[in-house]
Coordinates of C-alpha atoms and ligand atoms in Angstrom, one line a residue:
M19 CA 43.0 71.1 46.8
G20 CA 45.9 69.1 45.2
K21 CA 47.9 66.2 46.4
A22 CA 50.8 68.4 46.3
R23 CA 49.5 70.1 49.3
L24 CA 49.7 67.2 51.6
P25 CA 50.6 67.7 55.1
H26 CA 54.4 67.4 55.9
G27 CA 55.3 63.7 56.3
Y28 CA 52.7 62.3 53.8
P29 CA 54.1 59.7 51.3
Q30 CA 54.5 61.3 47.8
F31 CA 54.9 58.0 46.0
H32 CA 53.0 54.9 46.3
H33 CA 53.9 51.2 45.6
R34 CA 50.9 49.1 45.7
A35 CA 47.3 48.6 47.0
E36 CA 45.0 45.7 47.7
G37 CA 41.4 45.9 49.1
S38 CA 41.4 48.6 51.8
V39 CA 45.2 48.7 52.1
I40 CA 48.0 50.7 50.6
W41 CA 51.7 50.6 50.7
D42 CA 54.0 53.5 50.0
V43 CA 57.5 53.1 48.2
D44 CA 59.2 52.9 51.6
G45 CA 57.1 49.9 52.4
N46 CA 54.8 51.5 55.0
R47 CA 51.3 50.0 55.1
Y48 CA 48.1 52.3 55.7
I49 CA 44.4 51.5 55.8
D50 CA 43.3 53.7 53.1
L51 CA 40.4 56.0 53.9
M52 CA 41.0 58.3 50.7
C53 CA 40.4 55.6 48.1
S54 CA 42.5 57.3 45.5
W55 CA 40.5 60.5 46.3
G56 CA 37.3 58.7 45.2
P57 CA 37.9 56.4 42.3
I58 CA 38.3 53.1 44.5
I59 CA 34.7 52.2 45.3
L60 CA 35.0 48.3 45.4
G61 CA 38.5 48.3 47.1
H62 CA 41.8 48.2 45.2
R63 CA 42.3 45.6 42.6
H64 CA 38.8 44.1 42.9
P65 CA 39.0 40.7 41.1
E66 CA 35.9 41.0 38.9
V67 CA 37.0 44.4 37.6
E68 CA 40.5 43.3 37.0
K69 CA 39.3 40.3 35.3
A70 CA 37.0 42.3 32.9
A71 CA 39.8 44.7 32.3
S72 CA 42.4 41.9 31.6
A73 CA 39.9 40.2 29.2
Q74 CA 39.5 43.3 27.2
L75 CA 43.2 44.1 27.2
A76 CA 43.9 40.7 25.7
L77 CA 41.7 41.9 22.7
G78 CA 43.0 45.5 22.6
D79 CA 42.5 48.9 24.4
T80 CA 42.9 51.8 22.0
L81 CA 41.2 50.9 18.8
N82 CA 40.1 52.9 15.8
G83 CA 36.7 53.4 17.3
P84 CA 34.5 52.3 20.3
S85 CA 34.4 48.7 21.3
R86 CA 31.1 46.7 22.2
Q87 CA 32.0 47.7 25.8
A88 CA 31.1 51.2 24.9
V89 CA 27.5 50.1 23.9
E90 CA 27.1 48.0 26.9
L91 CA 28.4 50.6 29.3
A92 CA 26.2 53.4 27.6
E93 CA 23.1 51.2 28.2
L94 CA 24.0 50.3 31.7
L95 CA 25.0 53.7 32.9
S96 CA 22.1 55.7 31.3
N97 CA 19.6 53.3 32.8
R98 CA 21.2 53.6 36.3
A99 CA 21.2 57.4 35.9
G100 CA 17.7 57.5 34.7
H101 CA 18.9 59.1 31.6
D102 CA 18.6 58.3 27.8
W103 CA 22.0 58.6 26.3
A104 CA 25.7 58.6 27.5
M105 CA 29.1 60.0 26.3
F106 CA 32.5 59.0 27.6
M107 CA 35.7 60.7 28.4
K108 CA 38.6 60.4 30.8
N109 CA 38.5 62.9 33.8
G110 CA 35.8 64.6 35.8
T111 CA 36.9 67.9 34.3
D112 CA 36.2 66.5 30.9
A113 CA 32.8 65.4 31.9
T114 CA 31.7 68.8 33.6
T115 CA 33.1 70.8 30.8
V116 CA 31.3 68.6 28.2
A117 CA 28.0 68.9 30.2
V118 CA 28.4 72.8 30.2
T119 CA 29.1 72.8 26.5
V120 CA 26.0 70.6 25.8
A121 CA 23.8 73.0 27.8
R122 CA 25.1 75.9 26.0
A123 CA 24.7 74.2 22.6
A124 CA 21.1 73.2 23.4
T125 CA 19.9 76.4 25.0
G126 CA 21.9 78.8 22.7
K127 CA 22.5 80.6 26.0
Q128 CA 25.9 81.4 27.6
Q129 CA 25.8 82.0 31.5
V130 CA 26.5 79.1 33.8
L131 CA 25.6 79.3 37.5
V132 CA 27.8 77.5 39.9
A133 CA 27.8 77.4 43.8
Q134 CA 30.6 79.6 45.4
G135 CA 33.4 77.5 46.5
A136 CA 32.2 74.4 44.7
Y137 CA 34.8 72.4 42.7
H138 CA 34.1 71.2 39.4
G139 CA 37.4 70.5 37.8
S140 CA 40.5 72.2 36.6
A141 CA 39.5 73.8 33.3
P142 CA 39.9 77.6 32.8
W143 CA 35.9 78.0 33.4
C144 CA 36.0 76.2 36.7
T145 CA 39.5 76.2 38.3
P146 CA 39.8 77.5 41.8
N147 CA 43.2 78.8 40.9
L148 CA 43.0 81.9 38.4
T149 CA 46.7 81.9 37.6
G150 CA 46.9 81.8 33.6
V151 CA 43.2 82.2 33.4
T152 CA 41.9 85.3 31.4
N153 CA 38.9 87.2 32.8
F154 CA 37.3 86.4 29.3
E155 CA 37.0 82.7 30.3
R156 CA 35.1 83.4 33.6
Q157 CA 32.7 86.1 32.1
A158 CA 29.9 83.7 31.5
I159 CA 30.1 82.1 35.1
A160 CA 28.0 83.4 37.8
Y161 CA 27.7 82.3 41.5
F162 CA 25.0 81.3 44.0
A163 CA 25.2 80.2 47.5
Y164 CA 24.7 76.3 48.2
N165 CA 21.3 75.7 49.7
D166 CA 20.2 79.3 49.2
I167 CA 17.4 79.4 46.5
D168 CA 17.1 83.3 46.8
S169 CA 20.7 83.6 45.6
V170 CA 19.9 81.2 42.6
L171 CA 17.1 83.5 41.7
Q172 CA 19.2 86.7 42.1
A173 CA 22.0 85.2 39.9
I174 CA 19.2 84.3 37.2
A175 CA 17.7 87.8 37.4
S176 CA 21.1 89.5 36.9
H177 CA 21.7 87.5 33.8
D178 CA 18.4 88.2 32.1
D179 CA 17.4 85.3 29.7
D180 CA 20.9 84.2 29.1
V181 CA 21.3 81.3 31.6
A182 CA 22.2 78.1 29.9
A183 CA 22.8 75.9 33.1
I184 CA 22.9 75.5 36.9
V185 CA 25.8 73.2 37.9
V186 CA 25.4 71.7 41.4
T187 CA 27.0 68.8 43.5
P188 CA 24.8 66.4 45.2
F189 CA 25.9 67.9 48.6
R190 CA 28.4 70.6 49.6
H191 CA 31.7 69.2 49.8
D192 CA 34.0 72.1 49.5
A193 CA 37.6 71.2 50.7
G194 CA 38.4 72.6 54.2
F195 CA 34.8 73.1 55.4
D196 CA 32.4 71.1 57.2
Q197 CA 30.1 69.2 54.7
E198 CA 26.4 70.4 54.1
M199 CA 23.6 68.2 52.9
P200 CA 21.1 69.8 50.5
T201 CA 17.8 70.6 51.9
P202 CA 14.7 68.9 50.1
E203 CA 13.4 72.5 49.5
F204 CA 16.6 73.6 47.7
V205 CA 16.7 70.4 45.5
R206 CA 13.1 70.7 44.5
A207 CA 13.2 74.3 43.9
L208 CA 16.4 74.0 41.8
R209 CA 14.5 71.5 39.7
D210 CA 11.4 73.6 39.3
I211 CA 13.2 76.9 38.5
A212 CA 15.3 75.1 35.9
T213 CA 12.3 73.5 34.2
R214 CA 10.2 76.6 34.3
R215 CA 13.1 78.8 32.8
G216 CA 14.4 76.4 30.3
I217 CA 17.7 76.2 32.2
V218 CA 19.7 72.8 32.1
L219 CA 20.1 71.4 35.4
I220 CA 23.6 69.6 35.6
L221 CA 24.4 67.4 38.7
D222 CA 28.1 67.0 39.2
E223 CA 28.2 63.6 40.4
V224 CA 32.0 63.2 39.9
R225 CA 32.8 62.9 43.5
A226 CA 29.6 61.6 45.1
G227 CA 28.5 59.3 42.2
F228 CA 27.6 55.7 43.1
R229 CA 28.3 56.2 46.9
L230 CA 25.0 57.6 47.9
S231 CA 22.8 55.6 45.6
A232 CA 22.9 53.1 42.8
G233 CA 21.5 55.7 40.4
G234 CA 21.4 59.5 40.7
S235 CA 22.4 61.0 44.0
W236 CA 19.1 63.0 44.1
S237 CA 16.8 60.2 43.2
S238 CA 15.9 59.9 46.9
F239 CA 14.4 63.4 46.5
G240 CA 12.6 62.2 43.4
V241 CA 14.6 64.7 41.5
E242 CA 16.4 64.0 38.2
P243 CA 18.9 66.4 36.6
D244 CA 18.9 67.0 32.9
L245 CA 22.6 66.2 32.6
A246 CA 24.8 64.5 35.1
A247 CA 28.7 64.4 35.1
W248 CA 30.2 61.2 36.3
G249 CA 33.9 60.2 36.9
K250 CA 36.0 58.9 39.6
A251 CA 34.3 55.8 41.0
L252 CA 32.9 54.7 37.6
G253 CA 35.8 52.4 36.8
N254 CA 37.0 51.6 40.2
G255 CA 40.4 53.4 39.4
Y256 CA 40.4 52.7 35.5
P257 CA 40.4 56.2 33.8
I258 CA 36.9 56.9 32.4
A259 CA 34.3 59.6 32.9
A260 CA 30.9 60.1 31.5
V261 CA 28.0 62.5 30.8
T262 CA 24.4 61.2 30.7
G263 CA 21.4 63.2 29.7
I264 CA 17.8 63.4 28.9
E265 CA 16.4 62.9 25.3
A266 CA 15.8 66.5 24.7
L267 CA 19.6 67.2 25.1
R268 CA 20.7 64.4 22.9
D269 CA 20.8 66.7 19.8
G270 CA 23.0 69.3 21.7
S271 CA 25.3 66.4 22.7
E272 CA 25.6 65.4 19.0
R273 CA 26.3 68.8 17.7
I274 CA 29.2 69.8 19.9
F275 CA 32.8 68.9 19.1
S276 CA 34.5 67.0 22.0
T277 CA 37.0 64.1 21.8
G278 CA 40.3 62.9 23.1
S279 CA 42.7 60.3 21.7
Y280 CA 41.9 57.9 24.6
W281 CA 38.3 58.7 25.3
L282 CA 37.0 55.6 23.6
S283 CA 39.5 53.2 25.1
A284 CA 38.0 49.8 25.8
V285 CA 39.7 48.7 28.9
P286 CA 38.3 51.3 31.2
M287 CA 34.8 50.7 29.8
A288 CA 35.0 46.9 30.6
A289 CA 36.2 47.9 34.1
A290 CA 33.2 50.2 34.4
V291 CA 30.7 47.7 33.3
A292 CA 32.2 45.3 35.9
T293 CA 32.2 47.9 38.6
L294 CA 28.6 48.9 38.0
N295 CA 27.6 45.2 38.0
V296 CA 29.4 44.6 41.2
L297 CA 28.0 47.6 43.0
E298 CA 24.4 46.5 42.1
Q299 CA 25.2 42.8 43.3
V300 CA 26.5 43.8 46.7
D301 CA 24.2 46.8 47.1
G302 CA 27.4 49.1 47.4
P303 CA 25.9 52.2 48.8
A304 CA 24.3 50.3 51.6
Q305 CA 27.4 48.5 52.4
M306 CA 29.5 51.7 52.4
E307 CA 26.9 53.4 54.7
L308 CA 27.2 50.7 57.2
A309 CA 31.0 50.9 57.2
G310 CA 30.8 54.5 57.4
N311 CA 28.4 54.5 60.3
R312 CA 30.8 52.1 62.1
L313 CA 33.7 54.6 61.6
R314 CA 31.6 57.5 62.5
D315 CA 30.2 55.9 65.8
G316 CA 33.7 54.8 66.7
I317 CA 35.3 58.1 66.2
A318 CA 32.5 59.7 68.3
R319 CA 33.3 57.3 71.0
I320 CA 36.9 57.7 70.9
A321 CA 36.8 61.6 70.7
E322 CA 34.6 61.6 73.8
S323 CA 36.9 59.4 75.7
H324 CA 39.8 61.8 75.0
G325 CA 37.7 64.8 75.9
V326 CA 37.8 66.2 72.4
V327 CA 34.7 67.8 70.8
V328 CA 34.5 66.7 67.1
R329 CA 32.0 67.5 64.2
Q330 CA 31.4 64.8 61.7
T331 CA 29.6 65.9 58.6
G332 CA 28.4 64.7 55.3
P333 CA 27.1 61.2 54.4
S334 CA 28.9 58.4 56.3
Q335 CA 30.1 56.9 52.9
M336 CA 32.1 60.1 52.4
P337 CA 32.8 61.5 55.9
Y338 CA 34.5 64.6 57.0
L339 CA 35.8 65.3 60.6
S340 CA 36.8 68.6 62.2
F341 CA 37.6 69.6 65.7
V342 CA 35.3 72.2 67.5
G343 CA 37.3 75.3 68.4
D344 CA 40.3 74.4 66.0
T345 CA 40.1 77.7 64.1
S346 CA 43.5 77.4 62.6
G347 CA 43.2 73.8 61.6
R348 CA 46.3 72.9 63.3
L349 CA 44.6 70.2 65.4
L350 CA 43.1 68.5 62.4
N351 CA 46.4 68.5 60.6
D352 CA 48.3 67.0 63.5
F353 CA 45.5 64.4 63.8
A354 CA 45.9 63.4 60.1
I355 CA 49.7 63.1 60.6
A356 CA 49.4 61.2 63.8
S357 CA 46.9 58.8 62.2
L358 CA 49.3 58.4 59.3
R359 CA 52.0 57.4 61.7
E360 CA 49.5 55.0 63.3
G361 CA 48.9 53.4 59.9
V362 CA 45.7 55.2 58.6
Y363 CA 45.8 57.2 55.4
L364 CA 43.2 60.1 55.6
H365 CA 43.1 63.8 54.8
P366 CA 42.8 66.9 57.0
R367 CA 41.1 69.2 54.5
H368 CA 39.3 66.8 52.0
N369 CA 36.5 64.5 52.7
W370 CA 37.4 60.9 53.1
F371 CA 35.9 58.0 51.1
L372 CA 34.7 54.5 52.0
S373 CA 34.7 51.6 49.7
T374 CA 33.0 48.1 49.8
A375 CA 36.4 46.7 50.8
H376 CA 36.0 48.4 54.2
T377 CA 34.9 45.5 56.3
S378 CA 34.1 45.8 59.8
E379 CA 37.6 44.3 60.7
S380 CA 39.4 47.0 58.6
I381 CA 37.2 49.8 60.2
D382 CA 38.0 48.5 63.6
S383 CA 41.8 48.4 62.9
A384 CA 41.5 52.0 61.5
L385 CA 39.6 52.9 64.8
E386 CA 42.4 51.4 67.1
A387 CA 45.1 53.5 65.1
I388 CA 42.8 56.5 65.3
D389 CA 42.5 56.1 69.0
R390 CA 46.3 56.0 69.3
A391 CA 46.4 59.2 67.2
F392 CA 44.2 61.0 69.4
V393 CA 46.4 60.3 72.5
T394 CA 49.1 62.3 70.7
L395 CA 46.7 65.3 70.6
E396 CA 45.9 65.7 74.2
P397 CA 48.4 68.5 74.9
Y398 CA 46.9 70.5 72.0
V399 CA 43.3 69.9 73.1
D400 CA 44.2 71.4 76.5
Q401 CA 45.5 74.6 74.6
V402 CA 42.4 74.8 72.3
E403 CA 40.3 74.5 75.4
A404 CA 42.2 77.2 77.2
A405 CA 41.9 79.6 74.2
K406 CA 38.2 79.3 74.0
P407 CA 36.3 82.5 74.9
R408 CA 34.5 82.2 78.4
Ligands
PLP1 C1 32.8 67.5 42.2 C2 33.9 67.3 41.3 N1 33.7 67.7 40.1 C3 34.8 67.6 39.1 C4 36.0 67.1 39.5 C5 37.1 67.0 38.6 O1 37.5 65.6 38.4 P1 38.8 65.3 37.8 O2 39.9 65.6 38.9 O3 38.8 63.8 37.5 O4 39.1 66.0 36.6 C6 36.3 66.6 40.9 C7 37.4 66.2 41.3 O5 37.8 66.1 42.5 C8 35.1 66.9 41.8 O6 35.2 66.4 43.1

């Protein structure tokens, strides 16, 4: 689900951003409901994050090894995650790939189970586009259905005793589909099965991390994964990702070879320390939930006033909207383009993201624009209604 596949009319190049607002290179201004596809969690250019990043920049960024920031961040993050150690890298794909490698190193097993349709990054083992990928690279990947524990058991059974890891996202957020929260039974059964069979449970927090909870996204279920992959929001836009893990997997994490020229750069780590601190000070997840509820309630009211039946799924901090009866997705696409014209940047096939910079005023302005966007849909809504089976 790339940015290259944006609906026609979307800006391809961006100029600047502040708080919850972005400007494209043509000077158009939008309220930003995509938050750079997740990384911006405190709003663009948050003063405390910028201050911490500039202070470190004045000392140096890419050094001969890690800075003090690495130690501070490792302690802070592993503590938040309920884990014992942390490793750092740049992108979410690096983090999920390292997590899978640690699991294989620690267990001596090969197979990795992932949910059908879930996105874990762009490396050959997980990319949704198989162009240029050999069969060999996918041989040790098996699939289950999200929220379906029987399918997990079947996948394990068909790979005997060779399952190293189960990789799963905190909720189902596959692009182009309504989102689905996990059932508590699914979450607890996964934890139980992984523990009993010596399989490493990896939670891919790259997209959801720090929006649902200050720590692990499944802590509300009382469930902690063995490894967690973090990315996106960790540095409020600065390039940093991480893997955290339990003590028993420390040895595996130390034995694998994984590195990159910029993985230890200090500025993003300083930004990440500041981001985590601010998120805690302002109770970020609760703030984003409030803003998200305001947006969701407003959209429900607006849709009803225009006679449109919508579905709003997923957590309110990461909402997704679809139109009932819109099987081709045309209505959703047109809605996204109309919203863009009215000054709100959102996406028709990918979940949106809230940040703590989404104040009531910015949500209300977004809602006014969305109301105007709905007006332009009325002719299509009549067509969708007429096409419905009676
Ligand atoms: C759940 C999940 N995992 C991994 C990734 C890959 O992250 P990145 O694009 O930073 O490599 C993404 C990116 O969208 C994601 O949503």
